[in-house]
Amino acid sequence: TMPSIFSYQSAEVDWCEGNFERSTVIAEYYNTVRTTLFSFLLLTPLNFLVLEGRACARTEFCSYKLSLSLVGIFSMYFHMTLSYVGQLLDELSILWTLAVAYSFWYPRVYFPRWIKSRKHFFWLSGVTTVISTLMSFIKPAFNAYALNCIAFHLLYLTWCELKKCNDKRVHRMAAVMVVWWVLAISSWISDRWLCGLWQAINFPYFHSFWHVLIAMSLLYCCPLVIYFDVNYEMPSFKPKLGYWPSDSWPVVVPYVALEEPHKQC
């Protein structure tokens, strides 16, 4: 009989870490714990502090915060159960989080010519995401590869924006973001394609590293996206990248400060 879609280990994907080795109720212990304690409980709240001031209360930020929180919850559930439903919730929450980010923050200068407003682009993003959601049920094992490919488009957009920007802080933050992403995707690919090697040396934990590293990359990606968005959508403000508590600290939280230029009478 076909296993229940909510049953443990009913997912099409199983990562390299051994199942139920450290707990009778958690399938992938390290993937679950590192997702929960580091990515969700620590780095996700830090992403909420990316922008100073009242601007962070805008609708798009609230939507992004909610979707990012759901990614953490569903990822934890998936790795805890390895269920088919958990897999889809994990992957689709990432898809919809990307849709939110694209809908609100994709620069107008890159809109297709037949898109005349942000509202039109919002509907285009929504329809595309709904279609992608339906297609994701056809072969869920391919979903993760497709989602990772979106990163290349984001990197291309970052490169296009960096060509217009002379701020060394922006270039530095982009470089750090890319380094974290390269480490993250290398860990993901290693876990997926070299699992036999890591199991042979009893170190099948690279997917748990992926969670930590991609969260670190996201911590630097969010301020960059907001910085470019402010330049386009809030021209009365001058965005400035900063690091809390200090630039000189080895461990910092990047953020965007908004400086309103003085207007001459």
PDB file of C-alpha atoms in Angstrom:
ATOM      1  CA  THR A   1       0.000   0.000   0.000  1.00  0.00           C
ATOM      2  CA  MET A   2       1.087   3.592  -0.625  1.00  0.00           C
ATOM      3  CA  PRO A   3       2.474   5.164   2.541  1.00  0.00           C
ATOM      4  CA  SER A   4       0.662   8.115   4.055  1.00  0.00           C
ATOM      5  CA  ILE A   5       2.004  11.463   2.870  1.00  0.00           C
ATOM      6  CA  PHE A   6       2.360  12.445   6.528  1.00  0.00           C
ATOM      7  CA  SER A   7       4.291   9.300   7.470  1.00  0.00           C
ATOM      8  CA  TYR A   8       7.918   9.370   8.548  1.00  0.00           C
ATOM      9  CA  GLN A   9      10.344   8.856   5.624  1.00  0.00           C
ATOM     10  CA  SER A  10       7.624   9.117   2.962  1.00  0.00           C
ATOM     11  CA  ALA A  11       9.501  11.967   1.208  1.00  0.00           C
ATOM     12  CA  GLU A  12      11.231  11.470  -2.137  1.00  0.00           C
ATOM     13  CA  VAL A  13      14.402  13.009  -0.706  1.00  0.00           C
ATOM     14  CA  ASP A  14      16.587  11.633   2.084  1.00  0.00           C
ATOM     15  CA  TRP A  15      19.761  13.470   3.022  1.00  0.00           C
ATOM     16  CA  CYS A  16      23.081  11.893   3.864  1.00  0.00           C
ATOM     17  CA  GLU A  17      22.746  12.008   7.636  1.00  0.00           C
ATOM     18  CA  GLY A  18      21.629   8.728   9.161  1.00  0.00           C
ATOM     19  CA  ASN A  19      18.016   8.543  10.301  1.00  0.00           C
ATOM     20  CA  PHE A  20      16.944   8.115  13.936  1.00  0.00           C
ATOM     21  CA  GLU A  21      20.514   7.624  15.137  1.00  0.00           C
ATOM     22  CA  ARG A  22      20.276  10.095  18.029  1.00  0.00           C
ATOM     23  CA  SER A  23      16.544  10.256  18.626  1.00  0.00           C
ATOM     24  CA  THR A  24      13.531   8.009  18.191  1.00  0.00           C
ATOM     25  CA  VAL A  25      11.299  10.910  17.096  1.00  0.00           C
ATOM     26  CA  ILE A  26      13.718  13.066  15.056  1.00  0.00           C
ATOM     27  CA  ALA A  27      14.742  11.509  11.743  1.00  0.00           C
ATOM     28  CA  GLU A  28      17.712  13.778  10.985  1.00  0.00           C
ATOM     29  CA  TYR A  29      18.935  15.099  14.298  1.00  0.00           C
ATOM     30  CA  TYR A  30      21.656  17.529  13.218  1.00  0.00           C
ATOM     31  CA  ASN A  31      19.716  18.865  10.243  1.00  0.00           C
ATOM     32  CA  THR A  32      16.766  19.536  12.521  1.00  0.00           C
ATOM     33  CA  VAL A  33      18.712  21.000  15.436  1.00  0.00           C
ATOM     34  CA  ARG A  34      20.942  23.263  13.367  1.00  0.00           C
ATOM     35  CA  THR A  35      17.963  24.448  11.357  1.00  0.00           C
ATOM     36  CA  THR A  36      16.058  25.252  14.541  1.00  0.00           C
ATOM     37  CA  LEU A  37      18.706  26.645  16.862  1.00  0.00           C
ATOM     38  CA  PHE A  38      20.879  28.517  14.372  1.00  0.00           C
ATOM     39  CA  SER A  39      19.030  29.316  11.167  1.00  0.00           C
ATOM     40  CA  PHE A  40      15.559  29.836  12.650  1.00  0.00           C
ATOM     41  CA  LEU A  41      15.997  30.966  16.256  1.00  0.00           C
ATOM     42  CA  LEU A  42      19.133  33.090  15.726  1.00  0.00           C
ATOM     43  CA  LEU A  43      19.660  34.280  12.158  1.00  0.00           C
ATOM     44  CA  THR A  44      16.021  34.699  11.113  1.00  0.00           C
ATOM     45  CA  PRO A  45      15.278  37.267  13.864  1.00  0.00           C
ATOM     46  CA  LEU A  46      18.504  39.098  12.970  1.00  0.00           C
ATOM     47  CA  ASN A  47      17.226  39.493   9.420  1.00  0.00           C
ATOM     48  CA  PHE A  48      14.265  41.379  10.871  1.00  0.00           C
ATOM     49  CA  LEU A  49      16.671  44.084  12.076  1.00  0.00           C
ATOM     50  CA  VAL A  50      18.064  44.770   8.620  1.00  0.00           C
ATOM     51  CA  LEU A  51      16.455  48.202   8.273  1.00  0.00           C
ATOM     52  CA  GLU A  52      16.312  50.981  10.822  1.00  0.00           C
ATOM     53  CA  GLY A  53      13.318  53.160  11.459  1.00  0.00           C
ATOM     54  CA  ARG A  54       9.618  53.105  10.619  1.00  0.00           C
ATOM     55  CA  ALA A  55      10.221  51.913   7.057  1.00  0.00           C
ATOM     56  CA  CYS A  56      10.616  48.346   8.343  1.00  0.00           C
ATOM     57  CA  ALA A  57       6.904  48.358   9.286  1.00  0.00           C
ATOM     58  CA  ARG A  58       5.867  48.519   5.619  1.00  0.00           C
ATOM     59  CA  THR A  59       3.699  45.720   4.223  1.00  0.00           C
ATOM     60  CA  GLU A  60       6.494  44.097   2.241  1.00  0.00           C
ATOM     61  CA  PHE A  61       8.702  43.698   5.298  1.00  0.00           C
ATOM     62  CA  CYS A  62       5.896  42.156   7.331  1.00  0.00           C
ATOM     63  CA  SER A  63       5.160  39.698   4.511  1.00  0.00           C
ATOM     64  CA  TYR A  64       8.825  38.796   4.177  1.00  0.00           C
ATOM     65  CA  LYS A  65       9.217  38.280   7.926  1.00  0.00           C
ATOM     66  CA  LEU A  66       6.227  35.929   7.994  1.00  0.00           C
ATOM     67  CA  SER A  67       7.370  33.903   4.986  1.00  0.00           C
ATOM     68  CA  LEU A  68      10.929  33.640   6.319  1.00  0.00           C
ATOM     69  CA  SER A  69       9.623  32.371   9.652  1.00  0.00           C
ATOM     70  CA  LEU A  70       7.539  29.734   7.884  1.00  0.00           C
ATOM     71  CA  VAL A  71      10.629  28.544   5.992  1.00  0.00           C
ATOM     72  CA  GLY A  72      12.340  27.837   9.313  1.00  0.00           C
ATOM     73  CA  ILE A  73       9.325  26.054  10.795  1.00  0.00           C
ATOM     74  CA  PHE A  74       8.642  23.880   7.738  1.00  0.00           C
ATOM     75  CA  SER A  75      12.318  23.030   7.247  1.00  0.00           C
ATOM     76  CA  MET A  76      12.486  21.861  10.845  1.00  0.00           C
ATOM     77  CA  TYR A  77       9.355  19.762  10.355  1.00  0.00           C
ATOM     78  CA  PHE A  78      10.681  18.192   7.156  1.00  0.00           C
ATOM     79  CA  HIS A  79      14.020  17.118   8.608  1.00  0.00           C
ATOM     80  CA  MET A  80      12.344  15.889  11.780  1.00  0.00           C
ATOM     81  CA  THR A  81       9.919  13.620   9.890  1.00  0.00           C
ATOM     82  CA  LEU A  82      11.254  13.246   6.304  1.00  0.00           C
ATOM     83  CA  SER A  83       7.591  13.122   5.299  1.00  0.00           C
ATOM     84  CA  TYR A  84       6.241  13.893   1.833  1.00  0.00           C
ATOM     85  CA  VAL A  85       4.150  16.752   3.217  1.00  0.00           C
ATOM     86  CA  GLY A  86       7.164  18.085   5.096  1.00  0.00           C
ATOM     87  CA  GLN A  87       9.243  18.054   1.918  1.00  0.00           C
ATOM     88  CA  LEU A  88       6.638  20.006  -0.038  1.00  0.00           C
ATOM     89  CA  LEU A  89       6.067  22.495   2.786  1.00  0.00           C
ATOM     90  CA  ASP A  90       9.813  23.082   3.055  1.00  0.00           C
ATOM     91  CA  GLU A  91      10.319  23.624  -0.669  1.00  0.00           C
ATOM     92  CA  LEU A  92       7.140  25.587  -1.337  1.00  0.00           C
ATOM     93  CA  SER A  93       7.749  27.930   1.599  1.00  0.00           C
ATOM     94  CA  ILE A  94      11.120  28.808   0.036  1.00  0.00           C
ATOM     95  CA  LEU A  95       9.437  29.308  -3.359  1.00  0.00           C
ATOM     96  CA  TRP A  96       6.824  31.659  -1.899  1.00  0.00           C
ATOM     97  CA  THR A  97       9.417  33.555   0.127  1.00  0.00           C
ATOM     98  CA  LEU A  98      11.345  34.164  -3.095  1.00  0.00           C
ATOM     99  CA  ALA A  99       8.080  35.243  -4.739  1.00  0.00           C
ATOM    100  CA  VAL A 100       7.491  37.791  -1.984  1.00  0.00           C
ATOM    101  CA  ALA A 101      11.018  39.151  -2.360  1.00  0.00           C
ATOM    102  CA  TYR A 102      10.749  39.387  -6.144  1.00  0.00           C
ATOM    103  CA  SER A 103       7.282  40.950  -6.027  1.00  0.00           C
ATOM    104  CA  PHE A 104       8.212  43.773  -3.690  1.00  0.00           C
ATOM    105  CA  TRP A 105      11.907  44.363  -4.352  1.00  0.00           C
ATOM    106  CA  TYR A 106      12.673  43.443  -7.952  1.00  0.00           C
ATOM    107  CA  PRO A 107      13.962  46.738  -9.434  1.00  0.00           C
ATOM    108  CA  ARG A 108      11.586  48.436 -11.861  1.00  0.00           C
ATOM    109  CA  VAL A 109      14.426  49.053 -14.322  1.00  0.00           C
ATOM    110  CA  TYR A 110      14.555  45.291 -14.981  1.00  0.00           C
ATOM    111  CA  PHE A 111      10.813  44.876 -15.589  1.00  0.00           C
ATOM    112  CA  PRO A 112       9.821  43.459 -18.992  1.00  0.00           C
ATOM    113  CA  ARG A 113       8.697  46.256 -21.316  1.00  0.00           C
ATOM    114  CA  TRP A 114       5.088  45.128 -21.250  1.00  0.00           C
ATOM    115  CA  ILE A 115       4.958  45.458 -17.450  1.00  0.00           C
ATOM    116  CA  LYS A 116       3.839  49.008 -16.707  1.00  0.00           C
ATOM    117  CA  SER A 117       3.634  49.066 -12.898  1.00  0.00           C
ATOM    118  CA  ARG A 118       4.623  47.286  -9.708  1.00  0.00           C
ATOM    119  CA  LYS A 119       1.039  46.043  -9.420  1.00  0.00           C
ATOM    120  CA  HIS A 120       1.259  44.329 -12.817  1.00  0.00           C
ATOM    121  CA  PHE A 121       4.576  42.743 -11.853  1.00  0.00           C
ATOM    122  CA  PHE A 122       3.052  41.596  -8.567  1.00  0.00           C
ATOM    123  CA  TRP A 123       0.337  39.719 -10.467  1.00  0.00           C
ATOM    124  CA  LEU A 124       2.905  38.263 -12.871  1.00  0.00           C
ATOM    125  CA  SER A 125       4.947  36.984  -9.924  1.00  0.00           C
ATOM    126  CA  GLY A 126       1.829  35.555  -8.297  1.00  0.00           C
ATOM    127  CA  VAL A 127       0.675  33.671 -11.395  1.00  0.00           C
ATOM    128  CA  THR A 128       4.182  32.359 -12.046  1.00  0.00           C
ATOM    129  CA  THR A 129       4.481  31.166  -8.454  1.00  0.00           C
ATOM    130  CA  VAL A 130       1.094  29.417  -8.525  1.00  0.00           C
ATOM    131  CA  ILE A 131       2.048  27.603 -11.739  1.00  0.00           C
ATOM    132  CA  SER A 132       5.443  26.669 -10.260  1.00  0.00           C
ATOM    133  CA  THR A 133       3.688  25.408  -7.130  1.00  0.00           C
ATOM    134  CA  LEU A 134       1.442  23.101  -9.162  1.00  0.00           C
ATOM    135  CA  MET A 135       4.382  21.859 -11.231  1.00  0.00           C
ATOM    136  CA  SER A 136       6.373  21.104  -8.078  1.00  0.00           C
ATOM    137  CA  PHE A 137       4.009  18.204  -7.305  1.00  0.00           C
ATOM    138  CA  ILE A 138       5.024  16.420 -10.516  1.00  0.00           C
ATOM    139  CA  LYS A 139       8.546  15.502  -9.395  1.00  0.00           C
ATOM    140  CA  PRO A 140       9.335  16.953  -5.952  1.00  0.00           C
ATOM    141  CA  ALA A 141      12.887  15.569  -6.017  1.00  0.00           C
ATOM    142  CA  PHE A 142      13.768  18.179  -8.669  1.00  0.00           C
ATOM    143  CA  ASN A 143      12.372  21.118  -6.688  1.00  0.00           C
ATOM    144  CA  ALA A 144      15.507  21.739  -4.652  1.00  0.00           C
ATOM    145  CA  TYR A 145      17.670  21.923  -7.775  1.00  0.00           C
ATOM    146  CA  ALA A 146      15.296  24.414  -9.391  1.00  0.00           C
ATOM    147  CA  LEU A 147      15.202  26.604  -6.273  1.00  0.00           C
ATOM    148  CA  ASN A 148      18.992  26.668  -6.063  1.00  0.00           C
ATOM    149  CA  CYS A 149      19.196  27.781  -9.696  1.00  0.00           C
ATOM    150  CA  ILE A 150      17.301  30.964  -8.811  1.00  0.00           C
ATOM    151  CA  ALA A 151      20.399  32.019  -6.874  1.00  0.00           C
ATOM    152  CA  PHE A 152      22.248  32.513 -10.163  1.00  0.00           C
ATOM    153  CA  HIS A 153      19.700  35.095 -11.259  1.00  0.00           C
ATOM    154  CA  LEU A 154      20.034  36.874  -7.916  1.00  0.00           C
ATOM    155  CA  LEU A 155      23.808  36.914  -8.317  1.00  0.00           C
ATOM    156  CA  TYR A 156      23.418  38.353 -11.813  1.00  0.00           C
ATOM    157  CA  LEU A 157      21.167  41.137 -10.493  1.00  0.00           C
ATOM    158  CA  THR A 158      23.680  41.881  -7.752  1.00  0.00           C
ATOM    159  CA  TRP A 159      26.458  42.138 -10.317  1.00  0.00           C
ATOM    160  CA  CYS A 160      24.366  44.524 -12.433  1.00  0.00           C
ATOM    161  CA  GLU A 161      23.748  46.767  -9.421  1.00  0.00           C
ATOM    162  CA  LEU A 162      27.375  46.696  -8.304  1.00  0.00           C
ATOM    163  CA  LYS A 163      28.435  48.053 -11.684  1.00  0.00           C
ATOM    164  CA  LYS A 164      26.394  51.187 -10.895  1.00  0.00           C
ATOM    165  CA  CYS A 165      27.686  51.560  -7.337  1.00  0.00           C
ATOM    166  CA  ASN A 166      31.013  52.952  -6.116  1.00  0.00           C
ATOM    167  CA  ASP A 167      30.393  52.433  -2.406  1.00  0.00           C
ATOM    168  CA  LYS A 168      33.142  50.140  -1.078  1.00  0.00           C
ATOM    169  CA  ARG A 169      30.904  48.971   1.758  1.00  0.00           C
ATOM    170  CA  VAL A 170      28.352  47.663  -0.738  1.00  0.00           C
ATOM    171  CA  HIS A 171      31.004  45.792  -2.720  1.00  0.00           C
ATOM    172  CA  ARG A 172      32.442  44.356   0.486  1.00  0.00           C
ATOM    173  CA  MET A 173      29.065  43.136   1.696  1.00  0.00           C
ATOM    174  CA  ALA A 174      28.315  41.586  -1.692  1.00  0.00           C
ATOM    175  CA  ALA A 175      31.671  39.769  -1.655  1.00  0.00           C
ATOM    176  CA  VAL A 176      30.996  38.367   1.809  1.00  0.00           C
ATOM    177  CA  MET A 177      27.519  37.264   0.738  1.00  0.00           C
ATOM    178  CA  VAL A 178      28.926  35.413  -2.282  1.00  0.00           C
ATOM    179  CA  VAL A 179      31.603  33.680  -0.176  1.00  0.00           C
ATOM    180  CA  TRP A 180      28.961  32.373   2.246  1.00  0.00           C
ATOM    181  CA  TRP A 181      26.776  31.277  -0.684  1.00  0.00           C
ATOM    182  CA  VAL A 182      29.642  29.407  -2.405  1.00  0.00           C
ATOM    183  CA  LEU A 183      30.398  27.581   0.846  1.00  0.00           C
ATOM    184  CA  ALA A 184      26.703  26.811   1.296  1.00  0.00           C
ATOM    185  CA  ILE A 185      26.064  25.459  -2.199  1.00  0.00           C
ATOM    186  CA  SER A 186      29.301  23.451  -2.022  1.00  0.00           C
ATOM    187  CA  SER A 187      28.054  21.812   1.169  1.00  0.00           C
ATOM    188  CA  TRP A 188      24.653  21.098  -0.398  1.00  0.00           C
ATOM    189  CA  ILE A 189      26.186  19.520  -3.504  1.00  0.00           C
ATOM    190  CA  SER A 190      28.700  17.539  -1.437  1.00  0.00           C
ATOM    191  CA  ASP A 191      25.924  16.077   0.691  1.00  0.00           C
ATOM    192  CA  ARG A 192      23.855  15.227  -2.395  1.00  0.00           C
ATOM    193  CA  TRP A 193      26.512  13.826  -4.712  1.00  0.00           C
ATOM    194  CA  LEU A 194      29.285  12.569  -2.429  1.00  0.00           C
ATOM    195  CA  CYS A 195      27.191  10.980   0.290  1.00  0.00           C
ATOM    196  CA  GLY A 196      28.943   7.618  -0.015  1.00  0.00           C
ATOM    197  CA  LEU A 197      32.305   9.231   0.690  1.00  0.00           C
ATOM    198  CA  TRP A 198      31.083  11.117   3.765  1.00  0.00           C
ATOM    199  CA  GLN A 199      29.339   8.043   5.153  1.00  0.00           C
ATOM    200  CA  ALA A 200      32.538   6.028   4.633  1.00  0.00           C
ATOM    201  CA  ILE A 201      34.452   8.449   6.870  1.00  0.00           C
ATOM    202  CA  ASN A 202      31.483   8.806   9.257  1.00  0.00           C
ATOM    203  CA  PHE A 203      30.919  12.526   8.571  1.00  0.00           C
ATOM    204  CA  PRO A 204      27.536  12.831   6.795  1.00  0.00           C
ATOM    205  CA  TYR A 205      26.688  16.313   8.108  1.00  0.00           C
ATOM    206  CA  PHE A 206      27.203  18.645   5.150  1.00  0.00           C
ATOM    207  CA  HIS A 207      23.500  19.360   4.715  1.00  0.00           C
ATOM    208  CA  SER A 208      23.370  20.681   8.263  1.00  0.00           C
ATOM    209  CA  PHE A 209      26.282  22.961   7.338  1.00  0.00           C
ATOM    210  CA  TRP A 210      24.220  24.106   4.351  1.00  0.00           C
ATOM    211  CA  HIS A 211      21.513  25.406   6.688  1.00  0.00           C
ATOM    212  CA  VAL A 212      23.998  27.441   8.692  1.00  0.00           C
ATOM    213  CA  LEU A 213      25.940  28.773   5.693  1.00  0.00           C
ATOM    214  CA  ILE A 214      22.919  29.746   3.584  1.00  0.00           C
ATOM    215  CA  ALA A 215      21.476  31.552   6.598  1.00  0.00           C
ATOM    216  CA  MET A 216      24.745  33.484   6.897  1.00  0.00           C
ATOM    217  CA  SER A 217      24.586  34.362   3.195  1.00  0.00           C
ATOM    218  CA  LEU A 218      21.005  35.540   3.632  1.00  0.00           C
ATOM    219  CA  LEU A 219      22.089  37.706   6.555  1.00  0.00           C
ATOM    220  CA  TYR A 220      24.247  39.700   4.118  1.00  0.00           C
ATOM    221  CA  CYS A 221      21.899  39.424   1.149  1.00  0.00           C
ATOM    222  CA  CYS A 222      18.949  41.136   2.849  1.00  0.00           C
ATOM    223  CA  PRO A 223      20.744  44.445   3.570  1.00  0.00           C
ATOM    224  CA  LEU A 224      21.967  44.548  -0.035  1.00  0.00           C
ATOM    225  CA  VAL A 225      18.464  44.056  -1.406  1.00  0.00           C
ATOM    226  CA  ILE A 226      17.083  46.751   0.905  1.00  0.00           C
ATOM    227  CA  TYR A 227      19.952  49.108   0.042  1.00  0.00           C
ATOM    228  CA  PHE A 228      19.230  48.870  -3.695  1.00  0.00           C
ATOM    229  CA  ASP A 229      15.471  49.095  -3.094  1.00  0.00           C
ATOM    230  CA  VAL A 230      15.822  52.302  -1.071  1.00  0.00           C
ATOM    231  CA  ASN A 231      17.867  53.852  -3.872  1.00  0.00           C
ATOM    232  CA  TYR A 232      15.050  53.144  -6.322  1.00  0.00           C
ATOM    233  CA  GLU A 233      11.901  53.505  -4.230  1.00  0.00           C
ATOM    234  CA  MET A 234      12.802  56.012  -1.493  1.00  0.00           C
ATOM    235  CA  PRO A 235      14.883  58.671  -3.269  1.00  0.00           C
ATOM    236  CA  SER A 236      14.412  61.175  -0.441  1.00  0.00           C
ATOM    237  CA  PHE A 237      16.587  58.955   1.769  1.00  0.00           C
ATOM    238  CA  LYS A 238      20.243  58.079   1.426  1.00  0.00           C
ATOM    239  CA  PRO A 239      20.889  54.446   2.440  1.00  0.00           C
ATOM    240  CA  LYS A 240      24.083  53.534   4.250  1.00  0.00           C
ATOM    241  CA  LEU A 241      25.295  50.048   5.105  1.00  0.00           C
ATOM    242  CA  GLY A 242      26.539  49.497   8.617  1.00  0.00           C
ATOM    243  CA  TYR A 243      27.591  46.734  10.973  1.00  0.00           C
ATOM    244  CA  TRP A 244      26.355  46.233  14.521  1.00  0.00           C
ATOM    245  CA  PRO A 245      27.852  46.556  17.072  1.00  0.00           C
ATOM    246  CA  SER A 246      30.952  47.861  15.244  1.00  0.00           C
ATOM    247  CA  ASP A 247      32.807  47.496  11.951  1.00  0.00           C
ATOM    248  CA  SER A 248      35.881  46.293  13.826  1.00  0.00           C
ATOM    249  CA  TRP A 249      34.165  43.352  15.544  1.00  0.00           C
ATOM    250  CA  PRO A 250      34.881  39.876  14.105  1.00  0.00           C
ATOM    251  CA  VAL A 251      31.193  38.895  14.352  1.00  0.00           C
ATOM    252  CA  VAL A 252      28.743  41.550  13.179  1.00  0.00           C
ATOM    253  CA  VAL A 253      25.144  42.034  12.086  1.00  0.00           C
ATOM    254  CA  PRO A 254      24.828  44.067   8.859  1.00  0.00           C
ATOM    255  CA  TYR A 255      22.012  46.583   8.559  1.00  0.00           C
ATOM    256  CA  VAL A 256      20.835  49.550   6.487  1.00  0.00           C
ATOM    257  CA  ALA A 257      20.609  53.027   7.992  1.00  0.00           C
ATOM    258  CA  LEU A 258      18.513  55.686   6.305  1.00  0.00           C
ATOM    259  CA  GLU A 259      19.892  59.198   6.208  1.00  0.00           C
ATOM    260  CA  GLU A 260      17.481  61.882   5.038  1.00  0.00           C
ATOM    261  CA  PRO A 261      19.409  64.503   3.099  1.00  0.00           C
ATOM    262  CA  HIS A 262      19.126  68.119   4.171  1.00  0.00           C
ATOM    263  CA  LYS A 263      16.913  70.074   1.803  1.00  0.00           C
ATOM    264  CA  GLN A 264      17.838  73.585   0.859  1.00  0.00           C
ATOM    265  CA  CYS A 265      15.210  76.298   1.130  1.00  0.00           C
TER     266      CYS A 265
END
